[in-house]
mmCIF file of C-alpha atoms and ligand atoms in Angstrom:
data_model
loop_
_atom_site.group_PDB
_atom_site.id
_atom_site.type_symbol
_atom_site.label_atom_id
_atom_site.label_comp_id
_atom_site.label_asym_id
_atom_site.label_seq_id
_atom_site.Cartn_x
_atom_site.Cartn_y
_atom_site.Cartn_z
ATOM 1 C CA MET A 25 -0.236 -12.436 -25.355
ATOM 2 C CA PRO A 26 2.463 -9.709 -25.318
ATOM 3 C CA ILE A 27 2.977 -10.114 -21.546
ATOM 4 C CA ALA A 28 5.908 -12.329 -20.507
ATOM 5 C CA PRO A 29 4.549 -15.505 -18.831
ATOM 6 C CA PRO A 30 6.228 -14.984 -15.419
ATOM 7 C CA ILE A 31 4.713 -11.494 -15.191
ATOM 8 C CA ALA A 32 1.353 -12.766 -16.410
ATOM 9 C CA SER A 33 1.336 -15.392 -13.662
ATOM 10 C CA ARG A 34 2.247 -12.780 -11.060
ATOM 11 C CA LEU A 35 -0.669 -10.619 -12.180
ATOM 12 C CA ALA A 36 -3.006 -13.279 -10.794
ATOM 13 C CA ALA A 37 -1.765 -12.429 -7.300
ATOM 14 C CA PHE A 38 -2.577 -8.786 -8.001
ATOM 15 C CA ALA A 39 -6.119 -9.689 -8.976
ATOM 16 C CA VAL A 40 -7.146 -10.302 -5.329
ATOM 17 C CA ILE A 41 -6.050 -6.815 -4.319
ATOM 18 C CA ARG A 42 -7.370 -5.206 -7.499
ATOM 19 C CA ASP A 43 -10.772 -6.829 -6.992
ATOM 20 C CA MET A 44 -10.827 -5.507 -3.445
ATOM 21 C CA PHE A 45 -10.039 -1.967 -4.621
ATOM 22 C CA GLU A 46 -12.624 -2.156 -7.365
ATOM 23 C CA GLU A 47 -15.282 -3.414 -4.976
ATOM 24 C CA GLY A 48 -14.406 -0.545 -2.588
ATOM 25 C CA HIS A 49 -14.641 1.906 -5.472
ATOM 26 C CA ARG A 50 -18.056 0.573 -6.520
ATOM 27 C CA MET A 51 -19.282 0.813 -2.935
ATOM 28 C CA LYS A 52 -18.116 4.422 -2.654
ATOM 29 C CA GLU A 53 -19.941 5.276 -5.864
ATOM 30 C CA ARG A 54 -23.086 3.660 -4.530
ATOM 31 C CA PHE A 55 -23.080 4.848 -0.902
ATOM 32 C CA GLY A 56 -20.852 7.949 -1.190
ATOM 33 C CA ALA A 57 -17.318 8.125 0.251
ATOM 34 C CA GLU A 58 -18.732 9.010 3.694
ATOM 35 C CA GLY A 59 -20.960 5.960 3.693
ATOM 36 C CA VAL A 60 -18.065 3.487 3.312
ATOM 37 C CA TYR A 61 -15.531 2.840 6.114
ATOM 38 C CA ASP A 62 -12.293 2.187 4.276
ATOM 39 C CA PHE A 63 -9.583 0.636 6.481
ATOM 40 C CA SER A 64 -7.865 -1.109 3.577
ATOM 41 C CA LEU A 65 -5.283 1.471 2.462
ATOM 42 C CA GLY A 66 -1.791 2.016 3.854
ATOM 43 C CA ASN A 67 -1.747 5.620 2.696
ATOM 44 C CA PRO A 68 -0.490 7.950 5.474
ATOM 45 C CA ASP A 69 -3.189 10.532 6.153
ATOM 46 C CA ALA A 70 -1.132 12.973 8.256
ATOM 47 C CA PRO A 71 -0.080 15.784 5.877
ATOM 48 C CA PRO A 72 3.510 17.046 5.730
ATOM 49 C CA PRO A 73 4.110 19.613 8.525
ATOM 50 C CA GLU A 74 3.665 23.244 7.490
ATOM 51 C CA THR A 75 7.344 23.983 8.246
ATOM 52 C CA PHE A 76 8.275 21.391 5.640
ATOM 53 C CA ARG A 77 5.861 22.802 3.076
ATOM 54 C CA GLY A 78 7.369 26.269 3.670
ATOM 55 C CA LEU A 79 10.853 24.891 3.129
ATOM 56 C CA LEU A 80 9.711 23.261 -0.104
ATOM 57 C CA ARG A 81 8.106 26.484 -1.363
ATOM 58 C CA GLY A 82 11.419 28.272 -0.697
ATOM 59 C CA LEU A 83 13.315 25.684 -2.757
ATOM 60 C CA VAL A 84 10.901 25.839 -5.685
ATOM 61 C CA ALA A 85 10.915 29.661 -5.691
ATOM 62 C CA ASP A 86 14.706 29.763 -6.040
ATOM 63 C CA PRO A 87 15.475 30.701 -9.686
ATOM 64 C CA ALA A 88 18.820 28.901 -9.341
ATOM 65 C CA LEU A 89 17.164 25.546 -8.510
ATOM 66 C CA ASP A 90 18.978 22.835 -10.478
ATOM 67 C CA HIS A 91 16.657 20.506 -12.449
ATOM 68 C CA GLY A 92 19.456 18.470 -14.011
ATOM 69 C CA TYR A 93 20.584 14.893 -13.310
ATOM 70 C CA ALA A 94 22.074 14.267 -9.884
ATOM 71 C CA PRO A 95 24.679 11.716 -8.696
ATOM 72 C CA VAL A 96 23.232 8.164 -8.824
ATOM 73 C CA ALA A 97 23.891 7.432 -5.126
ATOM 74 C CA GLY A 98 22.244 10.707 -4.137
ATOM 75 C CA LEU A 99 23.110 14.348 -3.568
ATOM 76 C CA PRO A 100 26.030 14.741 -1.129
ATOM 77 C CA GLU A 101 23.916 17.001 1.124
ATOM 78 C CA ALA A 102 21.122 14.389 1.370
ATOM 79 C CA ARG A 103 23.525 11.493 2.042
ATOM 80 C CA ALA A 104 25.270 13.585 4.706
ATOM 81 C CA ALA A 105 21.962 14.498 6.405
ATOM 82 C CA VAL A 106 20.858 10.838 6.453
ATOM 83 C CA ALA A 107 24.272 9.681 7.720
ATOM 84 C CA GLU A 108 24.181 12.194 10.561
ATOM 85 C CA ARG A 109 20.725 11.057 11.583
ATOM 86 C CA LEU A 110 21.674 7.368 11.399
ATOM 87 C CA SER A 111 24.840 7.878 13.441
ATOM 88 C CA ALA A 112 22.708 9.255 16.294
ATOM 89 C CA GLU A 113 19.954 6.672 15.841
ATOM 90 C CA GLN A 114 22.224 3.604 15.618
ATOM 91 C CA GLY A 115 24.937 4.702 18.065
ATOM 92 C CA ILE A 116 27.575 3.875 15.420
ATOM 93 C CA GLU A 117 29.358 6.385 13.188
ATOM 94 C CA VAL A 118 27.699 6.043 9.765
ATOM 95 C CA PRO A 119 29.600 7.844 6.977
ATOM 96 C CA PRO A 120 27.709 9.493 4.080
ATOM 97 C CA GLN A 121 29.431 6.965 1.755
ATOM 98 C CA ALA A 122 27.371 4.169 3.383
ATOM 99 C CA VAL A 123 24.106 5.765 2.213
ATOM 100 C CA VAL A 124 22.306 5.486 -1.151
ATOM 101 C CA MET A 125 19.234 7.645 -1.767
ATOM 102 C CA THR A 126 16.423 5.664 -3.431
ATOM 103 C CA ALA A 127 12.882 5.939 -4.766
ATOM 104 C CA GLY A 128 11.201 5.162 -1.426
ATOM 105 C CA ALA A 129 11.767 2.154 0.802
ATOM 106 C CA SER A 130 10.362 -0.040 -1.956
ATOM 107 C CA GLY A 131 13.021 1.307 -4.327
ATOM 108 C CA ALA A 132 15.707 0.483 -1.742
ATOM 109 C CA LEU A 133 14.397 -3.053 -1.225
ATOM 110 C CA ASN A 134 14.169 -3.735 -4.944
ATOM 111 C CA VAL A 135 17.714 -2.477 -5.431
ATOM 112 C CA LEU A 136 19.065 -4.537 -2.527
ATOM 113 C CA LEU A 137 17.408 -7.801 -3.487
ATOM 114 C CA ARG A 138 18.695 -7.485 -7.038
ATOM 115 C CA THR A 139 22.140 -6.570 -5.739
ATOM 116 C CA LEU A 140 22.434 -9.404 -3.206
ATOM 117 C CA CYS A 141 20.355 -12.308 -4.575
ATOM 118 C CA GLU A 142 21.016 -14.720 -7.390
ATOM 119 C CA PRO A 143 18.005 -16.326 -9.058
ATOM 120 C CA GLY A 144 16.791 -19.128 -6.779
ATOM 121 C CA ASP A 145 18.193 -17.560 -3.591
ATOM 122 C CA GLU A 146 15.909 -17.413 -0.594
ATOM 123 C CA LEU A 147 14.660 -14.409 1.303
ATOM 124 C CA VAL A 148 13.466 -15.184 4.837
ATOM 125 C CA VAL A 149 10.711 -12.965 6.224
ATOM 126 C CA PRO A 150 8.908 -13.221 9.566
ATOM 127 C CA ALA A 151 5.162 -13.483 8.966
ATOM 128 C CA PRO A 152 2.913 -11.564 8.835
ATOM 129 C CA TYR A 153 4.712 -9.395 6.297
ATOM 130 C CA PHE A 154 4.059 -6.468 3.958
ATOM 131 C CA VAL A 155 2.448 -7.625 0.682
ATOM 132 C CA GLY A 156 5.062 -5.842 -1.447
ATOM 133 C CA TYR A 157 7.814 -8.253 -0.332
ATOM 134 C CA GLU A 158 6.481 -11.088 -2.501
ATOM 135 C CA ASN A 159 6.697 -8.816 -5.542
ATOM 136 C CA TYR A 160 10.203 -7.555 -4.794
ATOM 137 C CA ALA A 161 11.400 -11.154 -4.299
ATOM 138 C CA PHE A 162 9.722 -12.164 -7.556
ATOM 139 C CA LEU A 163 11.448 -9.375 -9.525
ATOM 140 C CA ALA A 164 14.827 -10.414 -8.105
ATOM 141 C CA GLY A 165 14.178 -14.083 -8.968
ATOM 142 C CA ALA A 166 14.342 -14.898 -5.243
ATOM 143 C CA ARG A 167 11.955 -17.066 -3.239
ATOM 144 C CA LEU A 168 10.211 -15.710 -0.162
ATOM 145 C CA VAL A 169 10.350 -18.114 2.797
ATOM 146 C CA ALA A 170 8.109 -17.187 5.731
ATOM 147 C CA ALA A 171 9.226 -17.707 9.339
ATOM 148 C CA ALA A 172 6.763 -17.891 12.225
ATOM 149 C CA THR A 173 6.561 -15.142 14.862
ATOM 150 C CA ASP A 174 5.340 -15.501 18.450
ATOM 151 C CA ARG A 175 1.798 -14.940 19.799
ATOM 152 C CA ARG A 176 2.312 -11.158 19.812
ATOM 153 C CA PHE A 177 3.870 -11.224 16.307
ATOM 154 C CA HIS A 178 7.319 -10.585 17.760
ATOM 155 C CA LEU A 179 10.515 -12.137 16.387
ATOM 156 C CA ASP A 180 11.166 -15.782 17.119
ATOM 157 C CA PRO A 181 14.893 -16.193 16.340
ATOM 158 C CA GLU A 182 14.638 -19.997 16.666
ATOM 159 C CA ALA A 183 11.879 -20.133 14.061
ATOM 160 C CA ILE A 184 14.096 -18.056 11.767
ATOM 161 C CA ALA A 185 17.109 -20.319 12.460
ATOM 162 C CA ALA A 186 14.969 -23.300 11.449
ATOM 163 C CA VAL A 187 14.431 -21.995 7.906
ATOM 164 C CA LEU A 188 17.997 -20.819 7.134
ATOM 165 C CA ARG A 189 19.379 -23.018 4.363
ATOM 166 C CA PRO A 190 22.224 -23.025 1.826
ATOM 167 C CA LYS A 191 20.091 -20.947 -0.558
ATOM 168 C CA THR A 192 19.292 -18.245 2.037
ATOM 169 C CA ARG A 193 20.913 -14.901 1.303
ATOM 170 C CA VAL A 194 18.756 -12.280 2.974
ATOM 171 C CA ILE A 195 16.609 -12.006 6.115
ATOM 172 C CA LEU A 196 14.166 -9.110 5.888
ATOM 173 C CA ILE A 197 12.572 -7.701 9.029
ATOM 174 C CA ASN A 198 10.145 -4.802 9.396
ATOM 175 C CA SER A 199 9.694 -2.937 12.686
ATOM 176 C CA PRO A 200 7.293 -1.256 13.438
ATOM 177 C CA ASN A 201 5.519 -3.924 11.483
ATOM 178 C CA ASN A 202 2.987 -3.705 8.709
ATOM 179 C CA PRO A 203 0.476 -5.341 9.323
ATOM 180 C CA SER A 204 0.892 -6.322 13.017
ATOM 181 C CA GLY A 205 2.164 -3.079 14.608
ATOM 182 C CA ALA A 206 4.849 -5.072 16.502
ATOM 183 C CA VAL A 207 8.046 -3.222 17.468
ATOM 184 C CA TYR A 208 10.931 -5.652 17.977
ATOM 185 C CA THR A 209 12.976 -5.390 21.190
ATOM 186 C CA PRO A 210 16.791 -4.998 21.454
ATOM 187 C CA ALA A 211 16.964 -8.527 22.961
ATOM 188 C CA GLU A 212 15.121 -10.011 19.956
ATOM 189 C CA LEU A 213 17.475 -8.260 17.530
ATOM 190 C CA GLU A 214 20.526 -9.370 19.481
ATOM 191 C CA ALA A 215 19.314 -12.975 19.478
ATOM 192 C CA LEU A 216 18.628 -12.728 15.738
ATOM 193 C CA GLY A 217 22.119 -11.286 15.145
ATOM 194 C CA ALA A 218 23.662 -14.279 16.982
ATOM 195 C CA VAL A 219 21.570 -16.728 14.915
ATOM 196 C CA LEU A 220 22.675 -15.070 11.647
ATOM 197 C CA GLU A 221 26.326 -14.981 12.682
ATOM 198 C CA GLU A 222 26.246 -18.682 13.515
ATOM 199 C CA ALA A 223 24.333 -19.590 10.325
ATOM 200 C CA SER A 224 26.690 -17.548 8.113
ATOM 201 C CA SER A 225 29.668 -19.582 9.312
ATOM 202 C CA ARG A 226 27.782 -22.907 9.246
ATOM 203 C CA LEU A 227 26.485 -22.314 5.702
ATOM 204 C CA HIS A 228 29.746 -20.709 4.484
ATOM 205 C CA ARG A 229 27.630 -17.932 3.084
ATOM 206 C CA ARG A 230 27.320 -14.376 4.310
ATOM 207 C CA LEU A 231 23.720 -13.700 5.316
ATOM 208 C CA TYR A 232 22.516 -10.113 5.122
ATOM 209 C CA LEU A 233 19.899 -8.673 7.432
ATOM 210 C CA LEU A 234 17.711 -5.981 5.849
ATOM 211 C CA ALA A 235 15.755 -3.818 8.292
ATOM 212 C CA ASP A 236 12.837 -2.090 6.590
ATOM 213 C CA GLU A 237 11.781 0.770 8.897
ATOM 214 C CA PRO A 238 9.451 3.224 7.122
ATOM 215 C CA TYR A 239 7.320 3.480 10.300
ATOM 216 C CA ARG A 240 10.286 4.085 12.635
ATOM 217 C CA THR A 241 9.020 7.429 13.914
ATOM 218 C CA ILE A 242 5.439 6.226 14.488
ATOM 219 C CA THR A 243 5.459 4.390 17.819
ATOM 220 C CA PHE A 244 3.221 4.412 20.863
ATOM 221 C CA GLY A 245 5.651 4.077 23.757
ATOM 222 C CA ALA A 246 8.118 1.411 22.591
ATOM 223 C CA ALA A 247 11.251 2.814 20.917
ATOM 224 C CA VAL A 248 12.537 1.109 17.764
ATOM 225 C CA ALA A 249 15.758 -0.701 18.647
ATOM 226 C CA PRO A 250 18.829 -0.008 16.475
ATOM 227 C CA VAL A 251 19.786 -2.908 14.221
ATOM 228 C CA PHE A 252 23.425 -2.014 13.473
ATOM 229 C CA PRO A 253 24.726 -2.906 16.978
ATOM 230 C CA ALA A 254 23.022 -6.325 16.714
ATOM 231 C CA TYR A 255 24.576 -7.542 13.448
ATOM 232 C CA ALA A 256 27.457 -6.182 11.393
ATOM 233 C CA HIS A 257 26.035 -7.394 8.084
ATOM 234 C CA SER A 258 22.853 -5.405 8.276
ATOM 235 C CA ILE A 259 21.446 -2.822 5.898
ATOM 236 C CA LEU A 260 18.897 -0.209 6.951
ATOM 237 C CA VAL A 261 16.042 0.773 4.670
ATOM 238 C CA ASN A 262 13.806 3.737 5.352
ATOM 239 C CA SER A 263 11.765 6.419 3.606
ATOM 240 C CA PHE A 264 10.040 9.736 4.108
ATOM 241 C CA SER A 265 6.643 8.379 3.022
ATOM 242 C CA LYS A 266 5.230 8.107 6.538
ATOM 243 C CA GLU A 267 7.446 10.222 8.791
ATOM 244 C CA LEU A 268 6.962 13.313 6.605
ATOM 245 C CA GLY A 269 3.750 12.278 4.839
ATOM 246 C CA LEU A 270 5.567 12.247 1.470
ATOM 247 C CA ALA A 271 4.475 8.874 0.074
ATOM 248 C CA GLY A 272 3.782 10.370 -3.369
ATOM 249 C CA GLU A 273 7.215 11.936 -3.666
ATOM 250 C CA ARG A 274 9.072 8.592 -3.637
ATOM 251 C CA LEU A 275 12.098 9.315 -1.484
ATOM 252 C CA GLY A 276 13.918 6.825 0.717
ATOM 253 C CA TYR A 277 17.366 5.416 1.336
ATOM 254 C CA LEU A 278 19.450 2.397 2.203
ATOM 255 C CA ALA A 279 22.490 2.406 4.462
ATOM 256 C CA VAL A 280 25.029 -0.423 4.688
ATOM 257 C CA HIS A 281 26.643 -1.143 8.080
ATOM 258 C CA PRO A 282 30.125 0.415 7.754
ATOM 259 C CA ALA A 283 31.736 -2.650 9.399
ATOM 260 C CA ALA A 284 30.236 -5.154 6.917
ATOM 261 C CA GLU A 285 32.849 -6.985 4.832
ATOM 262 C CA ASP A 286 32.659 -5.494 1.360
ATOM 263 C CA ALA A 287 30.501 -2.594 2.621
ATOM 264 C CA ALA A 288 32.002 -0.286 -0.008
ATOM 265 C CA HIS A 289 31.367 -2.830 -2.777
ATOM 266 C CA VAL A 290 27.775 -3.375 -1.712
ATOM 267 C CA VAL A 291 27.157 0.396 -1.730
ATOM 268 C CA GLU A 292 28.814 0.735 -5.118
ATOM 269 C CA ALA A 293 26.807 -2.157 -6.584
ATOM 270 C CA ALA A 294 23.555 -0.898 -5.052
ATOM 271 C CA SER A 295 24.176 2.588 -6.515
ATOM 272 C CA ALA A 296 24.766 1.033 -9.925
ATOM 273 C CA VAL A 297 21.579 -1.057 -9.717
ATOM 274 C CA ASN A 298 19.672 2.034 -8.554
ATOM 275 C CA SER A 299 20.935 3.890 -11.626
ATOM 276 C CA MET A 300 19.908 0.975 -13.870
ATOM 277 C CA MET A 301 16.394 1.084 -12.429
ATOM 278 C CA VAL A 302 15.533 4.759 -11.878
ATOM 279 C CA VAL A 303 18.808 6.656 -12.552
ATOM 280 C CA HIS A 304 18.561 8.351 -9.139
ATOM 281 C CA ALA A 305 16.080 9.346 -6.434
ATOM 282 C CA PRO A 306 13.989 12.545 -6.939
ATOM 283 C CA ALA A 307 16.451 15.430 -6.580
ATOM 284 C CA LEU A 308 14.065 18.157 -5.380
ATOM 285 C CA PHE A 309 13.027 16.094 -2.378
ATOM 286 C CA GLN A 310 16.624 15.115 -1.643
ATOM 287 C CA ARG A 311 17.321 18.841 -1.352
ATOM 288 C CA ALA A 312 14.292 19.277 0.879
ATOM 289 C CA ILE A 313 15.106 16.488 3.331
ATOM 290 C CA ALA A 314 18.721 17.661 3.519
ATOM 291 C CA ARG A 315 17.298 20.871 5.019
ATOM 292 C CA ALA A 316 14.446 19.315 7.027
ATOM 293 C CA GLY A 317 16.446 18.410 10.155
ATOM 294 C CA GLY A 318 14.127 16.812 12.697
ATOM 295 C CA ILE A 319 10.796 17.841 11.090
ATOM 296 C CA ARG A 320 8.322 14.950 11.412
ATOM 297 C CA VAL A 321 4.571 14.462 11.255
ATOM 298 C CA ASP A 322 2.998 14.569 14.686
ATOM 299 C CA THR A 323 2.696 11.008 16.044
ATOM 300 C CA ALA A 324 -0.227 12.186 18.207
ATOM 301 C CA HIS A 325 -2.250 12.136 14.962
ATOM 302 C CA TYR A 326 -1.920 8.339 14.774
ATOM 303 C CA GLU A 327 -1.984 7.836 18.532
ATOM 304 C CA ARG A 328 -5.526 9.245 18.756
ATOM 305 C CA ARG A 329 -6.696 6.921 15.995
ATOM 306 C CA ARG A 330 -4.964 3.965 17.630
ATOM 307 C CA THR A 331 -6.835 4.651 20.877
ATOM 308 C CA SER A 332 -10.164 4.880 19.024
ATOM 309 C CA ILE A 333 -9.734 1.724 16.931
ATOM 310 C CA CYS A 334 -8.607 -0.288 19.967
ATOM 311 C CA GLU A 335 -11.684 0.893 21.909
ATOM 312 C CA VAL A 336 -13.997 0.021 19.025
ATOM 313 C CA LEU A 337 -12.474 -3.448 18.519
ATOM 314 C CA GLU A 338 -12.437 -4.216 22.219
ATOM 315 C CA ALA A 339 -16.057 -3.155 22.691
ATOM 316 C CA ALA A 340 -17.039 -5.362 19.741
ATOM 317 C CA GLY A 341 -15.250 -8.369 21.310
ATOM 318 C CA TYR A 342 -12.354 -8.852 18.854
ATOM 319 C CA ASP A 343 -9.147 -10.623 19.844
ATOM 320 C CA PHE A 344 -6.177 -8.423 18.908
ATOM 321 C CA VAL A 345 -2.718 -7.291 20.029
ATOM 322 C CA PRO A 346 -2.670 -3.500 20.530
ATOM 323 C CA PRO A 347 -0.207 -2.089 17.980
ATOM 324 C CA GLU A 348 3.092 -0.740 19.355
ATOM 325 C CA GLY A 349 3.825 1.253 16.210
ATOM 326 C CA ALA A 350 2.866 2.017 12.565
ATOM 327 C CA PHE A 351 -0.829 2.537 11.802
ATOM 328 C CA TYR A 352 -2.193 -0.963 11.484
ATOM 329 C CA VAL A 353 -3.881 -3.495 13.712
ATOM 330 C CA PHE A 354 -4.122 -7.197 12.871
ATOM 331 C CA PRO A 355 -7.049 -8.783 14.768
ATOM 332 C CA ARG A 356 -7.892 -12.462 14.717
ATOM 333 C CA SER A 357 -10.714 -13.175 12.269
ATOM 334 C CA PRO A 358 -13.819 -14.562 14.014
ATOM 335 C CA LEU A 359 -14.086 -16.921 11.005
ATOM 336 C CA ALA A 360 -11.142 -19.182 10.145
ATOM 337 C CA ASP A 361 -11.651 -18.091 6.531
ATOM 338 C CA ASP A 362 -10.433 -14.481 6.671
ATOM 339 C CA ARG A 363 -11.637 -13.735 3.132
ATOM 340 C CA ARG A 364 -15.136 -14.776 4.081
ATOM 341 C CA PHE A 365 -14.956 -12.559 7.138
ATOM 342 C CA THR A 366 -13.735 -9.510 5.185
ATOM 343 C CA ALA A 367 -16.681 -10.151 2.841
ATOM 344 C CA LEU A 368 -18.962 -10.025 5.911
ATOM 345 C CA LEU A 369 -17.337 -6.741 6.939
ATOM 346 C CA ARG A 370 -17.986 -5.404 3.430
ATOM 347 C CA GLU A 371 -21.670 -6.074 3.943
ATOM 348 C CA GLU A 372 -21.352 -3.595 6.825
ATOM 349 C CA ARG A 373 -19.591 -1.222 4.377
ATOM 350 C CA ILE A 374 -16.263 -1.810 6.152
ATOM 351 C CA LEU A 375 -13.249 -2.421 3.901
ATOM 352 C CA ALA A 376 -10.432 -4.481 5.439
ATOM 353 C CA SER A 377 -7.619 -6.662 4.047
ATOM 354 C CA PRO A 378 -7.598 -10.434 4.642
ATOM 355 C CA GLY A 379 -4.656 -11.851 6.618
ATOM 356 C CA CYS A 380 -3.823 -14.336 3.838
ATOM 357 C CA ALA A 381 -2.439 -11.368 1.832
ATOM 358 C CA PHE A 382 0.185 -10.944 4.594
ATOM 359 C CA GLY A 383 1.125 -14.611 4.903
ATOM 360 C CA VAL A 384 -1.007 -15.235 8.025
ATOM 361 C CA PRO A 385 -4.551 -16.391 7.293
ATOM 362 C CA GLY A 386 -7.130 -16.289 10.086
ATOM 363 C CA HIS A 387 -6.570 -12.570 10.694
ATOM 364 C CA PHE A 388 -7.462 -9.328 8.993
ATOM 365 C CA ARG A 389 -5.675 -5.980 8.718
ATOM 366 C CA LEU A 390 -7.130 -2.573 9.465
ATOM 367 C CA SER A 391 -5.247 0.586 8.601
ATOM 368 C CA PHE A 392 -6.158 3.369 11.016
ATOM 369 C CA ALA A 393 -4.686 6.111 8.820
ATOM 370 C CA VAL A 394 -8.276 7.319 8.455
ATOM 371 C CA PRO A 395 -10.325 10.155 9.978
ATOM 372 C CA GLU A 396 -11.376 9.433 13.567
ATOM 373 C CA LYS A 397 -15.008 9.857 12.618
ATOM 374 C CA THR A 398 -14.653 6.904 10.207
ATOM 375 C CA ILE A 399 -13.464 4.700 13.067
ATOM 376 C CA LEU A 400 -16.301 5.762 15.345
ATOM 377 C CA ALA A 401 -18.941 5.476 12.628
ATOM 378 C CA ALA A 402 -17.860 1.867 11.908
ATOM 379 C CA ARG A 403 -18.369 0.801 15.542
ATOM 380 C CA GLU A 404 -21.755 -0.874 15.063
ATOM 381 C CA GLY A 405 -20.692 -2.523 11.799
ATOM 382 C CA PHE A 406 -17.691 -4.153 13.512
ATOM 383 C CA ARG A 407 -19.954 -5.423 16.290
ATOM 384 C CA ARG A 408 -22.604 -6.793 13.933
ATOM 385 C CA ALA A 409 -20.058 -8.495 11.656
ATOM 386 C CA ARG A 410 -18.489 -10.316 14.593
ATOM 387 C CA GLU A 411 -21.870 -11.373 15.944
ATOM 388 C CA ARG A 412 -22.914 -12.687 12.548
ATOM 389 C CA ALA A 413 -19.624 -14.563 12.201
ATOM 390 C CA CYS A 414 -20.038 -16.137 15.638
ATOM 391 C CA ALA A 415 -23.646 -17.060 14.857
ATOM 392 C CA ALA A 416 -22.548 -18.607 11.548
ATOM 393 C CA GLN A 417 -20.057 -20.767 13.444
ATOM 394 C CA GLY A 418 -22.619 -21.638 16.097
ATOM 395 C CA GLY A 419 -20.442 -19.978 18.758
HETATM 396 N N1 PLP B 529 7.792 -1.392 3.582
HETATM 397 C C1 PLP B 529 6.645 -1.447 4.274
HETATM 398 C C2 PLP B 529 6.580 -2.313 5.463
HETATM 399 C C3 PLP B 529 5.526 -0.692 3.866
HETATM 400 O O1 PLP B 529 4.390 -0.764 4.562
HETATM 401 C C4 PLP B 529 5.639 0.120 2.714
HETATM 402 C C5 PLP B 529 4.480 0.902 2.237
HETATM 403 O O2 PLP B 529 3.392 0.873 2.726
HETATM 404 C C6 PLP B 529 6.855 0.150 2.039
HETATM 405 C C7 PLP B 529 7.910 -0.612 2.484
HETATM 406 C C8 PLP B 529 7.051 1.011 0.824
HETATM 407 O O3 PLP B 529 7.135 2.320 1.243
HETATM 408 P P1 PLP B 529 7.712 3.491 0.318
HETATM 409 O O4 PLP B 529 6.576 4.418 0.093
HETATM 410 O O5 PLP B 529 8.778 4.118 1.139
HETATM 411 O O6 PLP B 529 8.233 2.870 -0.904
#
């Protein structure tokens, strides 16, 4: 087989997700797209604001628009715009030199893991976690180690402390969280910072905290706490996929805490790795976000859907934590076997992702980045699936 064995073995993990997509596709062909309630995709459904589209049209219409290569760390105007935003957001002066523009948040995470980890190093992630993390760790030759969270899927710094070992290099957190919707508090981040400081001196190894925040602007009351004040060796990762509805345009960034030892070296190395992987982030969209200021998709779009999905789940008797941010909810599966339960949901033409894909079996994930009418139309299906599951368990 021409496929390298490690990649071939990793493809098996993809098969679960691919099968799910294919089954969803077959169902849509059979019942029509309207007849299938697809809550399985994390694709933001709020379009980019019209002001942003106008700005983009202006850029494209300019006959002087430069289509050549750009600097590998990013265009100066984009790095400056991101640095200005981060300085306000984090309450710490972030210079443009701390920022590297990347191909989305996933590009930033891939670059950082390859920059910071040696093969065999460990990456600690609170569970549940985004499915992509296993792949990024795999490509960097690192091993993902899951740490437990509390009952509401919030950070448990002691559980993280318990899994920090000589091989640990990176702790990766994600708030607002995909799939749980949890938004970590300043006190949790502070406690985590203290744990990492203590562990770095005990293990004689500098631990880096990566904060992956592509849902930062999508919250329902709780504000996302800044990570930089909590730990000097932290690196922010973000993208414009959700906040501007630009997932297809692949633009994101990383920013290294300016007070981190070797901050300049980490930025330099990350820029070099970025150039080895994709040369640089898409230049047209760097120009656009440099001009976009505070333009964001309207969070009310997701807030309405959050209200509807919570009502539907509550009426159907599900046990779930109302999401504080992002556009996912992670209810407990009425069957211990979450794959069996998502199969039951499929019989009701409802597509959902099993919790085992996010490192926490016994749950399932629903993305509510879908039309409101889809949520309302699935109401009876959710109720029936739960009743059938309870009947199957004799409870
Ligand atoms: N991190 C999390 C938690 C995500 O949910 C996603 C995408 O869904 C990504 C990273 C990747 O996002 P991007 O489109 O910015 O690469």
